[in-house]
Coordinates of C-alpha atoms in Angstrom, one line a residue:
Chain Q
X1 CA -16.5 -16.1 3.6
X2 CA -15.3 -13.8 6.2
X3 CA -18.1 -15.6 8.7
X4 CA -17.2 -18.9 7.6
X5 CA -13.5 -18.4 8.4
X6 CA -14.4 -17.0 11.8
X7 CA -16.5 -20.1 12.3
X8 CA -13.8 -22.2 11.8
X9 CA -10.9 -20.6 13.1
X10 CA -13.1 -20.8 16.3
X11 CA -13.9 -24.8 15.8
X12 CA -10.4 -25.3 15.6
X13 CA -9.3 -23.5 19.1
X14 CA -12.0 -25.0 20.8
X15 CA -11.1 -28.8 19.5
X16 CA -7.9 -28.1 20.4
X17 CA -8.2 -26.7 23.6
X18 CA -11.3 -29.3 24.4
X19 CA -8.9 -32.1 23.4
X20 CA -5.8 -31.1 25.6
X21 CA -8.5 -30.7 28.5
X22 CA -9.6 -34.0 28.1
X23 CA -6.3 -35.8 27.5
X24 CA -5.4 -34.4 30.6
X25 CA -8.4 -35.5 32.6
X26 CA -8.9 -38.9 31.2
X27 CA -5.5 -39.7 31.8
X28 CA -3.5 -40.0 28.7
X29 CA -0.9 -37.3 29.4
X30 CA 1.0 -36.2 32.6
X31 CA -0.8 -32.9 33.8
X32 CA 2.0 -32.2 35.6
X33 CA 4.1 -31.6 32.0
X34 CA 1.4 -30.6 30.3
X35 CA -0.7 -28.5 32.7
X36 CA -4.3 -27.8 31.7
X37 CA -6.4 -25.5 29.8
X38 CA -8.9 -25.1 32.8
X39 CA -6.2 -24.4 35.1
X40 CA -4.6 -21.8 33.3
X41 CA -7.8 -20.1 32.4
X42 CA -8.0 -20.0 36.2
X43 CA -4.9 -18.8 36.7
X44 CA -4.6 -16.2 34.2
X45 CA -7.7 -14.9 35.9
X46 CA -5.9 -15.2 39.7
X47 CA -3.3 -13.0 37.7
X48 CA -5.9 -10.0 36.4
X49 CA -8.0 -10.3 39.6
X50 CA -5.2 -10.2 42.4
X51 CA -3.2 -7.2 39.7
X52 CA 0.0 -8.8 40.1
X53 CA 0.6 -9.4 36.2
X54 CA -0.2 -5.9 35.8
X55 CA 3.4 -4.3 36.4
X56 CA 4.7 -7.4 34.2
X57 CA 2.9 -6.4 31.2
X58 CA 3.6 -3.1 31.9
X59 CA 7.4 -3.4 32.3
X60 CA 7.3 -5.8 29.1
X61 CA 4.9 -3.0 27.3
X62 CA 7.6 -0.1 28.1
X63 CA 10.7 -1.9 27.6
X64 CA 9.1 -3.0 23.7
X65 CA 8.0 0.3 23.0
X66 CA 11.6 1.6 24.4
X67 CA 12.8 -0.7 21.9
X68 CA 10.7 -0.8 19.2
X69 CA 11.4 3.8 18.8
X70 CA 14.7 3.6 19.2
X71 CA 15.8 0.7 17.1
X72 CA 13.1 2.2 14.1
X73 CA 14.7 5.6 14.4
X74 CA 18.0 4.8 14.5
X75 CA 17.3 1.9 11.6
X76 CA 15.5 4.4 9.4
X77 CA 18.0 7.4 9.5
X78 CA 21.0 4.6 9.1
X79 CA 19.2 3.0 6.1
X80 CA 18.8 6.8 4.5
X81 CA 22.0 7.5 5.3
X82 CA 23.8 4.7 3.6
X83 CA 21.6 4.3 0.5
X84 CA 22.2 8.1 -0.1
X85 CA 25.6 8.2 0.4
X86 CA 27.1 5.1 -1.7
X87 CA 30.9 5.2 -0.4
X88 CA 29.8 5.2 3.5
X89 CA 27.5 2.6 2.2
X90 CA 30.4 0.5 1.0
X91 CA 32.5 1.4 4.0
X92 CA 29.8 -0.3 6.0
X93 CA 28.3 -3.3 4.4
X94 CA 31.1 -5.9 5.8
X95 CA 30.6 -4.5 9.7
X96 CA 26.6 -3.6 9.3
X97 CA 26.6 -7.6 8.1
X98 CA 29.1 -8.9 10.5
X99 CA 26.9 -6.9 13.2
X100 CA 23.4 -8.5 12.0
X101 CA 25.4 -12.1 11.9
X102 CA 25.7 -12.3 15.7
X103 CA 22.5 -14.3 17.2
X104 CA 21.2 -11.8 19.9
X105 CA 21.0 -14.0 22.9
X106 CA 24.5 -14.0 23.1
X107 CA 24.5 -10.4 23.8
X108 CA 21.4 -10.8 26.3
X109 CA 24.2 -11.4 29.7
X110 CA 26.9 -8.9 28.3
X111 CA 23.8 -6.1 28.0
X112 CA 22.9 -7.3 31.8
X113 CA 26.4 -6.7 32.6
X114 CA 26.6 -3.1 30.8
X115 CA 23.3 -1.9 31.9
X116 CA 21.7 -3.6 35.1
X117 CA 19.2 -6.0 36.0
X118 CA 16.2 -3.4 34.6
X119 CA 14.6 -2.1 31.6
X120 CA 18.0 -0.7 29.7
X121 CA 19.4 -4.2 29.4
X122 CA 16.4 -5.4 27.9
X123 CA 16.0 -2.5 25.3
X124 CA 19.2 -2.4 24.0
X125 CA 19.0 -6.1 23.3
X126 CA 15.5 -4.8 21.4
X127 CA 17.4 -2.9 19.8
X128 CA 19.9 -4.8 18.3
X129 CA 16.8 -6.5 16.8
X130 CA 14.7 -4.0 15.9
X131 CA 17.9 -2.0 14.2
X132 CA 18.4 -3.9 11.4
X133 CA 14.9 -4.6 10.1
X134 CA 14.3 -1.0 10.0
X135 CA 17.9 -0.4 8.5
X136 CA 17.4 -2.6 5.2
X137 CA 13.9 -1.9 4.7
X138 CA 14.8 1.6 4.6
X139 CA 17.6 1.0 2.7
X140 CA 15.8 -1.0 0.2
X141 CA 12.9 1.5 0.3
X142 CA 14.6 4.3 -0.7
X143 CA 16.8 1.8 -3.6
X144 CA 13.6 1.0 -5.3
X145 CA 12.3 4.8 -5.7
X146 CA 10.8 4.9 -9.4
X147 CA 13.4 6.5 -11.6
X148 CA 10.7 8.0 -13.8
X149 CA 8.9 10.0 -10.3
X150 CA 12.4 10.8 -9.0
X151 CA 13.0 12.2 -12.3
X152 CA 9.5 14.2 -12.3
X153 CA 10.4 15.5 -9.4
X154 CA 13.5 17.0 -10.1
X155 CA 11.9 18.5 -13.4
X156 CA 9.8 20.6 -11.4
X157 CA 12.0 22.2 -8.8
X158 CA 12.7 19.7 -5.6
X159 CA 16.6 20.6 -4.4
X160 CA 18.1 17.2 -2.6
X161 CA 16.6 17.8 1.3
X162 CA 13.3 18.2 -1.1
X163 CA 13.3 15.3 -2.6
X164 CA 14.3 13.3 1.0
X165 CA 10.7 14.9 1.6
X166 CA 8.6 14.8 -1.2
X167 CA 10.1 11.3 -2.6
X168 CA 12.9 9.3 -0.9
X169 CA 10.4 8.9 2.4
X170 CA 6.9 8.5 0.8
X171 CA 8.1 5.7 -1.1
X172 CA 10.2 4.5 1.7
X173 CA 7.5 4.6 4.0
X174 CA 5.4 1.4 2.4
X175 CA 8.8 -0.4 3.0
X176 CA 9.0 1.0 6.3
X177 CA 5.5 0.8 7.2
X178 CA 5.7 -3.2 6.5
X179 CA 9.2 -3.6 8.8
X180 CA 7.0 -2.2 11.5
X181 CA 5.0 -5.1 11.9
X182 CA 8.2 -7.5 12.0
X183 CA 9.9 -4.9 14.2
X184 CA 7.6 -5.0 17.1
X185 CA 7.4 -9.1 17.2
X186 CA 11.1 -8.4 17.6
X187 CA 11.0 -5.7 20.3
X188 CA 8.8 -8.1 22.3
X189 CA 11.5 -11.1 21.6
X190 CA 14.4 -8.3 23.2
X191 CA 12.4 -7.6 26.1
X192 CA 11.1 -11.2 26.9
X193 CA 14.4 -13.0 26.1
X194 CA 16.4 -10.3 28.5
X195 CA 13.6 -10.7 31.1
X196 CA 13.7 -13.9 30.7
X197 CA 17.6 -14.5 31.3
X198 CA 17.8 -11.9 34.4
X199 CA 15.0 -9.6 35.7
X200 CA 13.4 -8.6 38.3
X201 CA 10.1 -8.0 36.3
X202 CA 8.2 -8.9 33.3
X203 CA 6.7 -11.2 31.6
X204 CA 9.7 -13.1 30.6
X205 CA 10.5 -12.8 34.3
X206 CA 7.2 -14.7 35.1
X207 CA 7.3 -17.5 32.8
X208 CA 11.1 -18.1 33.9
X209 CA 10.4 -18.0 37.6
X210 CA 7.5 -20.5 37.0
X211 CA 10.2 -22.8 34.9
X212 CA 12.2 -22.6 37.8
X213 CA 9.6 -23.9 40.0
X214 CA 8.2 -26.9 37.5
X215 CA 4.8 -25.2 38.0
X216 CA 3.8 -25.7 34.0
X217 CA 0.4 -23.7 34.3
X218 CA 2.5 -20.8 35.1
X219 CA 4.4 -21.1 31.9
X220 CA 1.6 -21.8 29.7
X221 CA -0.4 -18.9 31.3
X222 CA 2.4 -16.5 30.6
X223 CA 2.8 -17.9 27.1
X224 CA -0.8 -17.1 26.6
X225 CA -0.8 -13.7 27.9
X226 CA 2.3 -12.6 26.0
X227 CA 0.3 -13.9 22.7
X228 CA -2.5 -11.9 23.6
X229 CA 0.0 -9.0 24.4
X230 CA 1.8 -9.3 21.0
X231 CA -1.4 -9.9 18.7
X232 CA -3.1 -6.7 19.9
X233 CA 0.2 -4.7 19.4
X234 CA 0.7 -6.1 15.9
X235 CA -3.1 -4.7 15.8
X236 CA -2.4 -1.3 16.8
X237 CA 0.7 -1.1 14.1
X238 CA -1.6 -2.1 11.7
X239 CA -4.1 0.4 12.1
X240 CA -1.9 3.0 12.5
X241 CA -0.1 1.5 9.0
X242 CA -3.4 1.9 7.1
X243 CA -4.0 5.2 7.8
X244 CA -0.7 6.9 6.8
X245 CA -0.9 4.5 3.5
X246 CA -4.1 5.7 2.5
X247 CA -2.3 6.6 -1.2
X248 CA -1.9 2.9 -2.0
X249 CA -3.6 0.7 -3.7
X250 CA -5.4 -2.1 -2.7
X251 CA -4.4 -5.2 -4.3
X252 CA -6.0 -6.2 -7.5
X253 CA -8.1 -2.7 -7.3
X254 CA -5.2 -1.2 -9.1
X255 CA -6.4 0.9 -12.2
X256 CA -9.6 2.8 -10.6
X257 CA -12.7 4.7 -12.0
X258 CA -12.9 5.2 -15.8
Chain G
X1 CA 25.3 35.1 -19.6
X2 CA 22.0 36.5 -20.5
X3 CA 19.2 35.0 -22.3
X4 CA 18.9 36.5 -25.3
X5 CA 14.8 37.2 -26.5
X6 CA 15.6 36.7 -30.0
X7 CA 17.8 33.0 -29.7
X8 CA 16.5 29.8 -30.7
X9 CA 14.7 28.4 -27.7
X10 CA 16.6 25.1 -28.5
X11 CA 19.6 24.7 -29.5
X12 CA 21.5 21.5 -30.5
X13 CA 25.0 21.3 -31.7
X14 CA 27.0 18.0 -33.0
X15 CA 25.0 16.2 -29.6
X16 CA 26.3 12.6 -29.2
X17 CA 25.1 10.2 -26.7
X18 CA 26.4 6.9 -25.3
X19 CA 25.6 4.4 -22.7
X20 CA 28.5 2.7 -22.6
X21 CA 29.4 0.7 -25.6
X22 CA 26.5 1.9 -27.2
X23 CA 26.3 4.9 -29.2
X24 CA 22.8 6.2 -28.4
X25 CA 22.7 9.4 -31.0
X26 CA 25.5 10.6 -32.9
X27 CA 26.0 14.6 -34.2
X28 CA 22.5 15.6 -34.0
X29 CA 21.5 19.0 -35.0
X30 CA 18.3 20.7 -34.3
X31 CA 17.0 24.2 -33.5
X32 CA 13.5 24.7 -32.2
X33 CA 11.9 28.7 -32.3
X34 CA 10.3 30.2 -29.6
X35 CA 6.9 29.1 -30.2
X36 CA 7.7 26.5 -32.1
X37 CA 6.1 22.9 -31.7
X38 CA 8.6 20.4 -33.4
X39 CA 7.3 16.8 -33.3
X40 CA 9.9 14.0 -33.6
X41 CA 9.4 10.8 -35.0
X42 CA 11.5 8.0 -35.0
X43 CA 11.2 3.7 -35.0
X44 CA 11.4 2.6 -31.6
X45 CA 14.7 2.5 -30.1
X46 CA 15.8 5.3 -32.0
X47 CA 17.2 7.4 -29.3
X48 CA 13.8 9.9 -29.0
X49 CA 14.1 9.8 -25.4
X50 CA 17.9 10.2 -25.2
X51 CA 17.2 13.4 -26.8
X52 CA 14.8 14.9 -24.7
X53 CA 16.8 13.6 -21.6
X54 CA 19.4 15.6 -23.0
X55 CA 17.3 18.6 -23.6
X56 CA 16.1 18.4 -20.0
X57 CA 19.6 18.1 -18.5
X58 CA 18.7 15.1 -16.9
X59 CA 21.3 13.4 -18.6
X60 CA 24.5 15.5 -20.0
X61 CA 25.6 14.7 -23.9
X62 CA 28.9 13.1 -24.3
X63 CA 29.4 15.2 -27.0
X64 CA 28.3 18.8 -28.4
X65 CA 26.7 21.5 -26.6
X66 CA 22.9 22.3 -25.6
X67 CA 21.8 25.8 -25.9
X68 CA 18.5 27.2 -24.7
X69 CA 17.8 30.7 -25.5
X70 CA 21.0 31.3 -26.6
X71 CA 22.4 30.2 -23.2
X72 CA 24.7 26.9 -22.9
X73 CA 22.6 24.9 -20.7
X74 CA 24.5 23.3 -17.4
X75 CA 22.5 21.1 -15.3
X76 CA 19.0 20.9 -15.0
X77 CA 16.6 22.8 -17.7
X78 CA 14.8 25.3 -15.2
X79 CA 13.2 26.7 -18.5
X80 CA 11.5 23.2 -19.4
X81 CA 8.5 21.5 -18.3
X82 CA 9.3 17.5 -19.0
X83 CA 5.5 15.4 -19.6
X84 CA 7.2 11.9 -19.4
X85 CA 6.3 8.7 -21.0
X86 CA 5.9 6.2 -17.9
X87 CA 3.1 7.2 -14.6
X88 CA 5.7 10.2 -13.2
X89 CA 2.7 11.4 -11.0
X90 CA 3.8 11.1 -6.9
X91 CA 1.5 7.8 -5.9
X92 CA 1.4 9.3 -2.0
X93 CA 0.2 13.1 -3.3
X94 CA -3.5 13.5 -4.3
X95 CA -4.4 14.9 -8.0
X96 CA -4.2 18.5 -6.0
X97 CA -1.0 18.0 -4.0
X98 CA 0.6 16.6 -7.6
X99 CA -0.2 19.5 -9.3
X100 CA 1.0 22.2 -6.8
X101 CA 3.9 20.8 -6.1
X102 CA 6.0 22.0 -7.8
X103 CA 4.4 25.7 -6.6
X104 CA 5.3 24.5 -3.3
X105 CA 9.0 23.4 -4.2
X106 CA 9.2 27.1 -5.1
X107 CA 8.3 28.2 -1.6
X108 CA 4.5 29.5 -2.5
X109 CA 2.2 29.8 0.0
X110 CA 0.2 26.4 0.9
X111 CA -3.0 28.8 0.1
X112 CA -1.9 30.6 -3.2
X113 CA -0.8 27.0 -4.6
X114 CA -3.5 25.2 -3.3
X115 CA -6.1 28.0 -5.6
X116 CA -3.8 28.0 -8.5
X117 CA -3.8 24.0 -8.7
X118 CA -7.7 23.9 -8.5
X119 CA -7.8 26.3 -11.2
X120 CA -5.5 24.4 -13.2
X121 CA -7.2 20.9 -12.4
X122 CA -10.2 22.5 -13.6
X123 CA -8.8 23.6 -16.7
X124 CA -7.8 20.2 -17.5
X125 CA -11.5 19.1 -17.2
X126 CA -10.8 17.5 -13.4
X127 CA -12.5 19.6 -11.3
X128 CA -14.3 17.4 -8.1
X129 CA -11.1 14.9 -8.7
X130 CA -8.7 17.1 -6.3
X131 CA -8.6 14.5 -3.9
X132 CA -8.0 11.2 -5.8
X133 CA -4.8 9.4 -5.7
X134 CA -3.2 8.7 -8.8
X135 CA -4.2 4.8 -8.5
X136 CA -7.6 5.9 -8.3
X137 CA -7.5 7.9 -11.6
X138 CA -7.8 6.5 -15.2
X139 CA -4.5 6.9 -17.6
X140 CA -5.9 9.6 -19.4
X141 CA -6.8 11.4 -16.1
X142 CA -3.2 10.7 -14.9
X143 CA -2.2 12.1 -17.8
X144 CA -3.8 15.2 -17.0
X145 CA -2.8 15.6 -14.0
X146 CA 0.7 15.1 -14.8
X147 CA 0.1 18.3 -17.7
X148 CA -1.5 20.2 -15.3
X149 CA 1.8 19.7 -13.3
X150 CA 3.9 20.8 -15.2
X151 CA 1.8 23.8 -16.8
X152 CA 1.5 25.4 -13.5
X153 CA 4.8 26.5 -13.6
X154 CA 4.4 28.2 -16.9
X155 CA 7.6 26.5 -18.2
X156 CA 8.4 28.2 -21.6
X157 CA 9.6 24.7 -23.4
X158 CA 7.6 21.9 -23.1
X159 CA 9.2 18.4 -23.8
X160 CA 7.0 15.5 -24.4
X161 CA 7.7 11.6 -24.8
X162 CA 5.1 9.8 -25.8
X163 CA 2.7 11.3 -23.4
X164 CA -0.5 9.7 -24.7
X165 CA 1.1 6.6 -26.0
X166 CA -0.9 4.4 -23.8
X167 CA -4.0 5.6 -24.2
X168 CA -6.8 4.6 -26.3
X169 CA -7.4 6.4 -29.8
X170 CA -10.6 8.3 -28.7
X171 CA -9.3 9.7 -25.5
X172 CA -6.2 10.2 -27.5
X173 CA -7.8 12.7 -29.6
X174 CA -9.2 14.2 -27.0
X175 CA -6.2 14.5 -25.3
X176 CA -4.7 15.9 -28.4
X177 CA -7.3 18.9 -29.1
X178 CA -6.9 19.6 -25.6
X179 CA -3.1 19.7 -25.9
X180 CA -3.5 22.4 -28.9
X181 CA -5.5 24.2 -27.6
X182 CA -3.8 24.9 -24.2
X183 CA -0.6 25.6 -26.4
X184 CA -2.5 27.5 -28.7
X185 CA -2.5 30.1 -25.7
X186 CA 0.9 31.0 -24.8
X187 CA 2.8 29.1 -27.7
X188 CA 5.6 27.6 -25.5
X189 CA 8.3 25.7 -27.8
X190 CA 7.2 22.2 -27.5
X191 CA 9.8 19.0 -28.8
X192 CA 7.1 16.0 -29.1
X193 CA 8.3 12.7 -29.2
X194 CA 6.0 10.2 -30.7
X195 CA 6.4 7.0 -32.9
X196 CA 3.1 7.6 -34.6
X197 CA 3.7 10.1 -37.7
X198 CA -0.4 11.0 -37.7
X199 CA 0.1 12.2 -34.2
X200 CA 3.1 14.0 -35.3
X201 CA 1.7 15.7 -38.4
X202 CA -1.4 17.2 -36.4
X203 CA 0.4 18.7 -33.8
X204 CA 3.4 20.3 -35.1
X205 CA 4.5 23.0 -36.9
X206 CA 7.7 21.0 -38.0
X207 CA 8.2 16.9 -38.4
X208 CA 11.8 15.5 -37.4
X209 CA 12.6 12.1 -38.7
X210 CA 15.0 10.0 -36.6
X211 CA 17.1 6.9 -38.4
X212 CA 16.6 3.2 -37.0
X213 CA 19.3 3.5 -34.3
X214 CA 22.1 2.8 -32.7
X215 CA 24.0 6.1 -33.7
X216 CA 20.0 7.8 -34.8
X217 CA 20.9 11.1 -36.5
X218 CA 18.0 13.6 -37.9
X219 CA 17.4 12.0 -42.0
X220 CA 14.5 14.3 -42.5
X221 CA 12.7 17.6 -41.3
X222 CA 9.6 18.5 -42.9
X223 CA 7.6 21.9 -42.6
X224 CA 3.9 21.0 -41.6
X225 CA 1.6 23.4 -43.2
X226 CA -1.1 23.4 -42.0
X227 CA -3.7 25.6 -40.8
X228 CA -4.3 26.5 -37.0
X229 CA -6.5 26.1 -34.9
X230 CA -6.7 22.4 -35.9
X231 CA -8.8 19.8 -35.0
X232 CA -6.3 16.6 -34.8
X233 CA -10.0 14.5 -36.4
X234 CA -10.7 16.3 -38.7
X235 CA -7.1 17.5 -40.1
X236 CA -6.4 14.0 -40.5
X237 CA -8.7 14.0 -43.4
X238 CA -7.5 16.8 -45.4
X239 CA -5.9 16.5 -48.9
X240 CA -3.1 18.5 -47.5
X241 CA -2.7 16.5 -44.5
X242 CA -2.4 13.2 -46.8
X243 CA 0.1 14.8 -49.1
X244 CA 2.0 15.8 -45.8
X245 CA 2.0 12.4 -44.7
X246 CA 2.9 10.4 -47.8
X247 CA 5.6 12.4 -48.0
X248 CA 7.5 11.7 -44.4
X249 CA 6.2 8.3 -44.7
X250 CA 8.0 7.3 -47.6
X251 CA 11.3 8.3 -45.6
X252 CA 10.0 7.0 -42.3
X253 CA 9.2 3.5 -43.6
X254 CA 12.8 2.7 -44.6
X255 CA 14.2 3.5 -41.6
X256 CA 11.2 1.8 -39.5
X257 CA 12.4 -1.5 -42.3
X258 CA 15.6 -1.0 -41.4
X259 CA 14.7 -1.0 -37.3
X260 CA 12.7 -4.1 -37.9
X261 CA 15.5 -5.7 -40.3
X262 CA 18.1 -5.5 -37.1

């Protein structure tokens, strides 16, 4: 099953990249819109071998992971905040919605403005992203405790920063543990749309000083390098996701031994 | 106020309970002994649970007062061990970290509570599961777990609702024996909720019989007899036993018609 999805997953890229090659080649599209697969293999390898992309991934790496800490930390202790404290919570909800309502982008030259051409600007754009994912995950996570455990708990001794401990963030954490995986495709969105609209460095930087230039292999090559980037971070969350959810159960395994 | 040695461990007076518009229980009155192992029986929806909520101080009574030991009872019950009807075992704790929790809530040492929760895993026939989860554990293995939980902490009442409801009849009865003959050792004052009047008549020393609710109020309270130890088997089968039971049933059916009538 596994093998045969693999197969296929790999037919598929290769047709796809095989037909765009030839289109190219043979004429039927412009390769100066549509580059070519070729090319940008060769360039993506100019890129590694000459180390120039090197200090773009890494300024795109740092400024995600800037934004991807903060924006979970301050999301999570926001979203226990409010769902433990119902009148702030109802204080908040028209502002924390008005807040979430604004598209980002807009924000992208005003951040510039606030906090320079470099990594800041592009963080707290992350940020702004990454903030509210955590925040109503957390919030939810923590609404949807089971009554019964919560109960149990209390039964047997916890006082209220015990059951934050023993209860409210276990069970939050499934809820937060899934956000995770959103948050980061969103920290890499802050850091490549802010690159991307004034930067000095980055990938965001690269593609938009290739645009700038009409060179399309450029763009595609970033493009590629920035799917590579995000798929093997999404990776790393989810390893580190199934290792501090080792307590739940795998779905439809529910039920266990005798 | 101290707790007086020689009060009834449980103590209701006139208790009332709404949610709402609807009237829950209404004026019940009900005294347990220390020692004592009072099985209540009820149709469904007869406001069982209400009660032991109440008794737990999870939930205050609109009306009438709780004493236990002789001491009005404001908050949580610190004296009472609650063994609740639904999965109440922590799904992120192992078998081990449920059962020493509440050790650890209590500020004993990781070491000392770790020992004490292996001896009490083993004692509920789990040794070698100390590091399942609770989804990897069978109901009846959950529900010994969850026991174990809450005997650790040597409550002296024990309030149970419905704890083996959802198991099947043969680990049922084992369940059961096992119960008896961990009470049979320190005789804490148990309430035992159940809908099952067999169940009930094993167990207890005393039978409660709940009306069809809304406003369920206590219609019958029946001494149970009956030897100790038992086994819950064989004891079904006694003459004594069947006289026992034809007796509460005769009350218990009307009000389980009159449940099904609504």
């Amino acid at each position: 099953m596994r093998a045969r999805v693999r197969f296929f997953q790999a037919f598929l890229l290769l047709f796809l990249v095989l037909g765009w090659e030839f289109s190219v080649r043979l004429g039927w599209v412009d390769a100066f819109f549509f580059s070519k697969p070729s090319d940008i293999a060769a360039r993506i390898f100019e890129w590694f071998k000459s180390g120039e992309i090197y200090g773009h991934l890494w300024i795109t790496l740092w400024e995600t992971l800037l934004a991807f800490l903060i924006g979970t930390v301050f999301g999570v202790v926001m979203g226990l905040w409010l769902a433990l404290a119902p009148t702030a919570s109802a204080v908040l909800d028209p502002f924390i919605k008005a807040l979430n309502s604004i598209p980002r982008v807009i924000l992208a030259p005003i951040f510039t403005l606030w906090f320079g051409l470099g990594v800041a600007s592009k963080v707290a754009l992350g940020v702004t992203l990454v903030f509210f994912v955590a925040f109503f995950n957390t919030y939810q996570g923590i609404k949807e405790v089971n009554p019964v455990v919560l109960a149990n708990a209390r039964m047997l001794g916890a006082s209220g920063r015990q059951l934050l401990q023993h209860v409210y963030l276990p069970s939050a954490a499934s809820w937060i543990f899934s956000s995770l995986r959103t948050s980061i495709g969103f920290a890499v969105i802050g850091a490549v749309v802010g690159e991307y609209l004034g930067a000095a460095k980055g990938l965001g930087y690269l593609i938009s000083q290739a645009e700038g230039v009409f060179d399309t292999t450029g763009v595609f090559a970033g493009m590629v390098v920035l799917a590579v980037f995000v798929v093997l971070l999404d990776w790393a969350v989810s390893r580190v996701e199934a290792r501090l959810l080792v307590w739940r159960p795998e779905p439809g395994r529910e039920g266990g031994t005798v | 106020m101290r707790s007086d040695a020689s009060a009834p461990a449980i103590q209701l007076s006139r208790v009332s309970q709404r949610f709402g518009d609807y009237v829950a229980i209404r004026g019940v009155d009900l005294v347990a002994a220390p020692g004592e192992f009072v099985a209540i029986v009820g149709p469904t929806g007869c406001g069982k649970s209400t009660l032991l909520n109440i008794v737990a101080g999870l939930k205050p009574p609109a009306e009438g007062e709780v004493r236990i030991f002789g001491k009005p009872l404001a908050g949580l019950n610190r004296q009472a061990g609650y063994l609740f009807q639904a999965d109440s075992l922590l799904p992120w704790k192992t078998a081990l970290g449920n059962v020493m929790l509440g050790l650890v809530l209590r500020g004993v040492a990781d070491g000392e509570a770790r020992e004490q929760a292996r001896g009490w895993l083993a004692k509920v026939g789990l040794r070698g599961f100390e590091d399942r989860y609770p989804h990897q554990l069978s109901g009846g293995m959950k529900k010994r777990v969850a026991l174990a939980q809450v005997l650790i902490l040597r409550p002296k009442i024990l309030l149970m609702d419905e704890p083996f409801g959802a198991l099947d009849v043969q680990t049922r009865q084992l369940m059961e024996n096992e119960l008896l003959a961990l009470w049979q050792e320190d005789r804490k004052t148990v309430l035992f909720v159940t809908h099952d009047l067999e169940e009930a008549i094993a167990l207890a020393d005393r039978v409660v019989v709940f009306s069809a609710g809304p406003a369920s109020r206590i219609v019958g309270d029946f001494p149970v007899e009956l030897p100790r130890p038992r086994d819950v088997a064989e004891v079904r089968l006694t003459e004594d036993f069947l006289k026992i039971h034809r007796e509460i049933w005769g009350l218990l059916r009307e009000e389980v018609m009159r449940a099904h009538a609504r």
